[in-house]
Coordinates of C-alpha atoms in Angstrom, one line a residue:
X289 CA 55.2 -51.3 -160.6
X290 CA 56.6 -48.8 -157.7
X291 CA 53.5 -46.7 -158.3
X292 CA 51.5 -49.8 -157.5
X293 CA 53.5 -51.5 -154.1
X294 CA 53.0 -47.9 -152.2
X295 CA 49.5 -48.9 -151.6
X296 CA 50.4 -52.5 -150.3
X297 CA 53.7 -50.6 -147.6
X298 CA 51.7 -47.9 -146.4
X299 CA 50.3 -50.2 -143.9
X300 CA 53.3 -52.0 -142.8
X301 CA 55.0 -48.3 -142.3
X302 CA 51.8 -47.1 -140.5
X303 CA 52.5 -50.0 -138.1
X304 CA 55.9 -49.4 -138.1
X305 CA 55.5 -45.5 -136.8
X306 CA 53.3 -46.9 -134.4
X307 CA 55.2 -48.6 -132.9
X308 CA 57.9 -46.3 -132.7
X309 CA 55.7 -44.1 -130.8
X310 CA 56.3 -43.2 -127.1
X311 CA 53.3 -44.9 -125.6
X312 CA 51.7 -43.0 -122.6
X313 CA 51.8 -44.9 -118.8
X314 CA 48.0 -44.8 -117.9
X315 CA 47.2 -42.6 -115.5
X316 CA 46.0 -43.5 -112.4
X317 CA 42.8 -42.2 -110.4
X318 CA 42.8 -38.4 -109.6
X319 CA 42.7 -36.8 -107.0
X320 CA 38.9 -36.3 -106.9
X321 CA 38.5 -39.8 -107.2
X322 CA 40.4 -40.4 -104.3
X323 CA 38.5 -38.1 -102.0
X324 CA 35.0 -39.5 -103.5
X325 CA 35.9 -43.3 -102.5
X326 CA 38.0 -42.5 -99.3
X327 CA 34.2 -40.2 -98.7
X328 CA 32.1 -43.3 -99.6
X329 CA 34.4 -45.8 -97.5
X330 CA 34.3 -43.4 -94.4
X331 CA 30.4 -43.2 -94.6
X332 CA 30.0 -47.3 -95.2
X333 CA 31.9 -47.5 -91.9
X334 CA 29.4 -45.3 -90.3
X335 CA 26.9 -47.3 -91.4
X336 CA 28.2 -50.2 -89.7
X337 CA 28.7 -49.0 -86.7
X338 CA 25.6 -49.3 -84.8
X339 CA 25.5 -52.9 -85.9
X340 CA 28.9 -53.5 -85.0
X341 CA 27.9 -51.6 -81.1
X342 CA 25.1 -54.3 -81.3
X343 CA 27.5 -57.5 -81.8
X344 CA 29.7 -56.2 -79.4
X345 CA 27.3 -55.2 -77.1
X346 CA 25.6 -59.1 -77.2
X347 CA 29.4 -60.2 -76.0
X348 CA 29.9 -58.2 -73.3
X349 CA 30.0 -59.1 -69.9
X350 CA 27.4 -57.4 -67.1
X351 CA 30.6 -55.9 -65.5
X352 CA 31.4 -54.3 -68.6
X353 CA 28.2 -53.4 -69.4
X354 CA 28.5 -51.1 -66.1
X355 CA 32.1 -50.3 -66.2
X356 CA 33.2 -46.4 -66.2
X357 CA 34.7 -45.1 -68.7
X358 CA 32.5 -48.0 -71.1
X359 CA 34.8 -51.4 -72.3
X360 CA 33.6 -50.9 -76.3
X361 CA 35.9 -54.1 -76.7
X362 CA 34.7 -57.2 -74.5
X363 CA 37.8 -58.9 -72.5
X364 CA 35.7 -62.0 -71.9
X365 CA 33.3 -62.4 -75.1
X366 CA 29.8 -64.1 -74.1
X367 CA 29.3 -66.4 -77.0
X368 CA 27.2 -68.1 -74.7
X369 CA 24.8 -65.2 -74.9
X370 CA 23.9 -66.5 -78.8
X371 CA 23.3 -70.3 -76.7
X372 CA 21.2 -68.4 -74.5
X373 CA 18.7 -66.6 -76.9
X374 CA 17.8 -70.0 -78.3
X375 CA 17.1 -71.8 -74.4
X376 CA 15.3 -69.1 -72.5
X377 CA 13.4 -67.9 -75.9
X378 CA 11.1 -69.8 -78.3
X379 CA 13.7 -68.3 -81.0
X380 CA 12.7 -71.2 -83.3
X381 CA 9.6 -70.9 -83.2
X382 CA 9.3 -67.0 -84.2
X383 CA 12.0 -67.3 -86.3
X384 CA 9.7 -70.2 -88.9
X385 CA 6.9 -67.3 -88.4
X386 CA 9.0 -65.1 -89.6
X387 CA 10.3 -66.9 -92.3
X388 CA 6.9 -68.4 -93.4
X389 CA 5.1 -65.1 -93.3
X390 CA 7.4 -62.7 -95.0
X391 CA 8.3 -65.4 -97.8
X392 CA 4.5 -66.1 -98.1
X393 CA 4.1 -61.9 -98.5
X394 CA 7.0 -61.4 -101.3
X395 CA 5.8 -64.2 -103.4
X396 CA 2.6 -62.6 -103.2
X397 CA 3.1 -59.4 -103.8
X398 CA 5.9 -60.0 -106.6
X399 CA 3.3 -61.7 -108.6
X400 CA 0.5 -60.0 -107.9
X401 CA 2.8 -56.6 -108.5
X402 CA 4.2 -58.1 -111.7
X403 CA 0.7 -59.2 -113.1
X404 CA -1.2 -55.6 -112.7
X405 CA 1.8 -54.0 -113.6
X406 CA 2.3 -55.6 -117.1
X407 CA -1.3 -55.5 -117.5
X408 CA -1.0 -51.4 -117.3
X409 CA 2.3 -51.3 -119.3
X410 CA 0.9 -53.7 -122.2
X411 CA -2.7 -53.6 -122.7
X412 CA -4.9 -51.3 -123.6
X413 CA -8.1 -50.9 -121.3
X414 CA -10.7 -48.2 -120.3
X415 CA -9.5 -46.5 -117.4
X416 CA -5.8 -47.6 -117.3
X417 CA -4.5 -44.4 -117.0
X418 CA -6.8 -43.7 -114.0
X419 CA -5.8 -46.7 -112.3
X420 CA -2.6 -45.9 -112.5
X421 CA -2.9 -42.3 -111.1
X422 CA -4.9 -44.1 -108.2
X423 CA -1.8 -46.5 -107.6
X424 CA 0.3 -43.5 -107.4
X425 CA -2.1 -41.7 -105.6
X426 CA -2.8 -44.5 -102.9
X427 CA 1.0 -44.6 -102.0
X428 CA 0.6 -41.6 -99.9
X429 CA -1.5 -43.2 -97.1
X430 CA 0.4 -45.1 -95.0
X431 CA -0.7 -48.6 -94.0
X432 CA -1.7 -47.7 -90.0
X433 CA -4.4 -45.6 -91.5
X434 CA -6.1 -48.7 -92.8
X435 CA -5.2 -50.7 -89.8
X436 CA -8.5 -50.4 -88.3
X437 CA -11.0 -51.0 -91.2
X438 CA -8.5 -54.0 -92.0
X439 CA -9.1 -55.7 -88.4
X440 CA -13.0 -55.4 -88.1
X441 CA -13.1 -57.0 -92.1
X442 CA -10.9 -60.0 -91.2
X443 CA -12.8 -60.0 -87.5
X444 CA -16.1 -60.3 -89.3
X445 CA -15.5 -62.1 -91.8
X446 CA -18.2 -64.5 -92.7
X447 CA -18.0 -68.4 -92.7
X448 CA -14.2 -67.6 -91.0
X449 CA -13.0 -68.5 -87.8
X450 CA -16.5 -69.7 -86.3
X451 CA -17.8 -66.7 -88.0
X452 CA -21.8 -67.1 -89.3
X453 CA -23.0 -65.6 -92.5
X454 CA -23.5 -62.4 -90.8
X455 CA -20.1 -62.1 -89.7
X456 CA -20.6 -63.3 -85.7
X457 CA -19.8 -65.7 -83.6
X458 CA -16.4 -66.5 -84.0
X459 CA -12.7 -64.5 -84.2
X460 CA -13.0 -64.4 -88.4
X461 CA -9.4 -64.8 -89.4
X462 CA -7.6 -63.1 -86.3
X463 CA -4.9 -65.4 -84.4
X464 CA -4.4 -67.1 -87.9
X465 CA -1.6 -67.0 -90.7
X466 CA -4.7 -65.4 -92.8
X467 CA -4.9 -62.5 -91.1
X468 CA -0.7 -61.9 -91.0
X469 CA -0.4 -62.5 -94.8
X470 CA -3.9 -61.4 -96.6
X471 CA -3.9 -57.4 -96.1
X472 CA -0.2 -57.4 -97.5
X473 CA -1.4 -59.4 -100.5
X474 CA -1.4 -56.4 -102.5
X475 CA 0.9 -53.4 -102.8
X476 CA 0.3 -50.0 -105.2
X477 CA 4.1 -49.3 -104.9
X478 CA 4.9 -52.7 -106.3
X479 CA 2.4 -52.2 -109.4
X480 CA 4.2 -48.8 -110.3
X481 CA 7.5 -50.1 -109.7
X482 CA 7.1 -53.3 -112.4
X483 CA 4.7 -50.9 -114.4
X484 CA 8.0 -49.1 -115.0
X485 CA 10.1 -51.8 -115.7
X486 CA 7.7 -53.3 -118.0
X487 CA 7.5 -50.7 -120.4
X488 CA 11.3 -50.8 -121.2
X489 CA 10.4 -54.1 -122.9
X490 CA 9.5 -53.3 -126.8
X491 CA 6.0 -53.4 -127.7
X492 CA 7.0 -55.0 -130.9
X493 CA 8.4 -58.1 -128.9
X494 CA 5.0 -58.6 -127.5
X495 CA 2.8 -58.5 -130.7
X496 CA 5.4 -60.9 -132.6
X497 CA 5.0 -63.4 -130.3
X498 CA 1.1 -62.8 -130.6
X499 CA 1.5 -63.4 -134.3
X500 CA 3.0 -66.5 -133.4
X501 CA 0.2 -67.9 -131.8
X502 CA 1.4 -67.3 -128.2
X503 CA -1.0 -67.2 -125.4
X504 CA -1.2 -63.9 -123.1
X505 CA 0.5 -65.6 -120.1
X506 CA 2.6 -67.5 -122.4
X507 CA 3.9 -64.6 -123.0
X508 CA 3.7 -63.2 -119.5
X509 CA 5.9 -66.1 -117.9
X510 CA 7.8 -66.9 -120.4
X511 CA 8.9 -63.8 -122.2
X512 CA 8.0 -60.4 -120.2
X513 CA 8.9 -62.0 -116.7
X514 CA 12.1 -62.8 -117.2
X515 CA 13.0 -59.4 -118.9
X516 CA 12.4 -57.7 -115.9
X517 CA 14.3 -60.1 -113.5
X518 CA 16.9 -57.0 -111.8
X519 CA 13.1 -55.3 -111.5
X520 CA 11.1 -58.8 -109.6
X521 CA 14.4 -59.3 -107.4
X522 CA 14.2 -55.5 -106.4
X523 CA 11.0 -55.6 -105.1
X524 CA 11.7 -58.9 -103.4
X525 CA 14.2 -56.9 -101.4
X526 CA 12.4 -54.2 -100.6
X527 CA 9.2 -56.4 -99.6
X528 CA 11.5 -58.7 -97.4
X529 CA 13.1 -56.3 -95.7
X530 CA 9.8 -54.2 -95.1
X531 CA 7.7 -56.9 -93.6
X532 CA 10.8 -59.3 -91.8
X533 CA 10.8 -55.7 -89.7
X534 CA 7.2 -55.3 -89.4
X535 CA 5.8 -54.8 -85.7
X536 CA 2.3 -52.9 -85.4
X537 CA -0.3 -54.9 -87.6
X538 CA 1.9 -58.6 -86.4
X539 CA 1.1 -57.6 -82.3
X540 CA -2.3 -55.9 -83.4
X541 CA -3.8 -59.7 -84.8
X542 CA -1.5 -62.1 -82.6
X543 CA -2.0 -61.2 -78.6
X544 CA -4.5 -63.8 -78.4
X545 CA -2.1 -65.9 -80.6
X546 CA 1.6 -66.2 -79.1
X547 CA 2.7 -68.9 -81.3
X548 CA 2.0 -67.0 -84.5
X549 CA 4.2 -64.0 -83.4
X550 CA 7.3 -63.1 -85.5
X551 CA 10.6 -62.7 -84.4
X552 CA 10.2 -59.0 -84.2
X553 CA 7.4 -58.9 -82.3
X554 CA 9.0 -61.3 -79.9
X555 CA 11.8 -59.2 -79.2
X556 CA 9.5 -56.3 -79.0
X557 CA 8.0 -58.0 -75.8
X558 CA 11.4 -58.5 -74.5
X559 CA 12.1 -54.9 -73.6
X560 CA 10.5 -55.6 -70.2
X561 CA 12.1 -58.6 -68.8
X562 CA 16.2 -58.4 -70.8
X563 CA 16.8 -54.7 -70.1
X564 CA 18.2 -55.3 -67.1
X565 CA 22.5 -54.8 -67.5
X566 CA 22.4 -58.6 -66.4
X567 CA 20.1 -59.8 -69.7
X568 CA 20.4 -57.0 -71.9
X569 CA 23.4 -58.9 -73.5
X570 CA 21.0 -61.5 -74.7
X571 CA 18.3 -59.1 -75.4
X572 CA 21.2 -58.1 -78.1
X573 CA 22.3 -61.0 -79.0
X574 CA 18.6 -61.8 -80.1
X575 CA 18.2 -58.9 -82.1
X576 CA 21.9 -59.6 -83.9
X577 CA 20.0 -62.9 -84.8
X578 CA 16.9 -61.4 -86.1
X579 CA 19.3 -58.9 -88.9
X580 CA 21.2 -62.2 -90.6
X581 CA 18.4 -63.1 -92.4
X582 CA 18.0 -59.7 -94.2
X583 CA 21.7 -59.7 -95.0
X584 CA 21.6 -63.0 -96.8
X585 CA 18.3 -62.1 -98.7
X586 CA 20.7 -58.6 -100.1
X587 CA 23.5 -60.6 -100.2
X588 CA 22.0 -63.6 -102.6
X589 CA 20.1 -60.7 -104.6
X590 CA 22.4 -57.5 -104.5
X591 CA 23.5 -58.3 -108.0
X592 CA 19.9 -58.0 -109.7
X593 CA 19.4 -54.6 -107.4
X594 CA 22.6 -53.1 -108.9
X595 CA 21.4 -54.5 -112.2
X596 CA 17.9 -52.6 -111.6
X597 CA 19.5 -49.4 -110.6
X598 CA 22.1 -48.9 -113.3
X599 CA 19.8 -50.0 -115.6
X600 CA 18.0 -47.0 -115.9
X601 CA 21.0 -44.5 -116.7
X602 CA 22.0 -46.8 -119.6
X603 CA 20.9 -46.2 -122.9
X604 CA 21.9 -48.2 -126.1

């Protein structure tokens, strides 16, 4: 009988000892941690500087504008300047361009980036190795090299804009929402990107739900798209920002058009007529306006992008 209860007390005196044990404090971060985040912190701040010059710089008073040494702080801050933007400038206005245009452009390119992509991650086709090397291939050519051969197509296009079957007559799709959205339609760095992301996904996954009698975009839309969420939301990002900032192809296809210009381009024509020290305020105060969007767009998504980054250096 004593033989037998040492079995059944070893585990009560295991907890006993343990218990007994001095238990270590945890220790707290080292000293190279310290110096990494304070590092980290330090350059954040220097990041937002220039934007914090800008804010300032759209409250500040002419006087201080030209005062020597410079006031960095205002004394008498011009919230007015924000009132301003929105009376003398048709801020509405090329802020719904803005909006329309580079919304219309991510939803574009996200699906059309998310379709080819799973089509070269997933199926099995002549040539789908070569049309991938072309998509990484065609991301070395940057867009203004196209910029040219892009405005005579949507200038001749036929049947568009007045345009006859040979192309003549009318303006094609220039000075039209057409010709702001259609050449951006497409993008080779998007189809690698969600190539990438849709090869994590299990091949066996796919075929199962073949075997079950799914359809192909059954399966696109309702299994494979939503896998790569942190991947789509990415790429939103990245195509937001991209094209909320764009300048050259938006002036190139709108001087005949004012009221399709964008809220960059507007401000782009500004430099002439606010960069006086009497208007530059609002000039600032306008382009403080224009950068909200872009930090709500990260703000609402940051989550998926961290998700998409870290994603990648975890393996399980």
């Amino acid at each position: 009988m004593a033989e037998d209860s040492v079995p059944l007390a070893a585990p009560a005196v295991a907890a006993v000892a343990e218990a007994a044990a001095p238990r270590r404090r945890p220790r707290g971060p080292g000293l190279w941690a310290v110096l990494k985040y304070a590092a980290l912190t330090l350059g954040a701040l220097a990041m937002l500087l220039p934007f914090l010059d800008m804010v300032l710089g759209a409250l500040r008073t002419p006087a201080e504008r030209l005062a020597r040494p410079p006031v960095y702080w205002p004394q008498d801050p011009q919230w007015g300047n924000f009132v301003r933007v929105f009376d003398e400038l048709p801020m509405l206005r090329w802020t719904l361009n803005s909006l329309g245009v580079t919304l219309a452009i991510t939803v574009l390119q996200c699906l059309t980036s998310a379709m080819a992509g799973y089509a070269l991650a997933k199926f099995r086709f002549p040539a789908r190795l070569a049309v991938f090397r072309f998509a990484v291939g065609a991301q070395m050519f940057p867009f203004f090299i196209f910029l040219i051969p892009w405005f005579f197509i949507l200038r001749y296009f036929p049947l568009a804009g007045g345009n006859g079957w040979t192309g003549s007559g009318g303006a094609g799709f220039l000075g039209s929402y057409t010709a702001l959205i259609l050449p951006f339609a497409v993008s080779w760095y998007g189809i690698f990107l969600m190539r990438q992301f849709f090869l994590a996904i299990p091949d066996e996954l796919i075929d199962a739900a073949r075997i079950d009698g799914a359809g192909e975009f059954y399966i696109f839309f309702r299994i494979a798209l939503p896998l790569v969420g942190s991947g789509l939301a990415t790429l939103a990002i990245f195509v937001f920002l991209y094209h909320w900032n764009e300048v050259l192809w938006t002036l190139t296809v709108t001087r005949t058009a004012p009221d399709l210009q964008t809220l960059p381009v507007g401000i782009y024509l500004l430099r002439g007529a606010y960069e006086n020290e009497a208007t530059k305020s609002v000039q600032q105060a306008a382009i403080v306006i224009s950068i909200l969007p872009v930090i709500i767009v990260f703000l609402l998504l940051q989550r998926y992008y961290v998700a998409s980054v870290t994603s990648g250096s975890v393996k399980g």
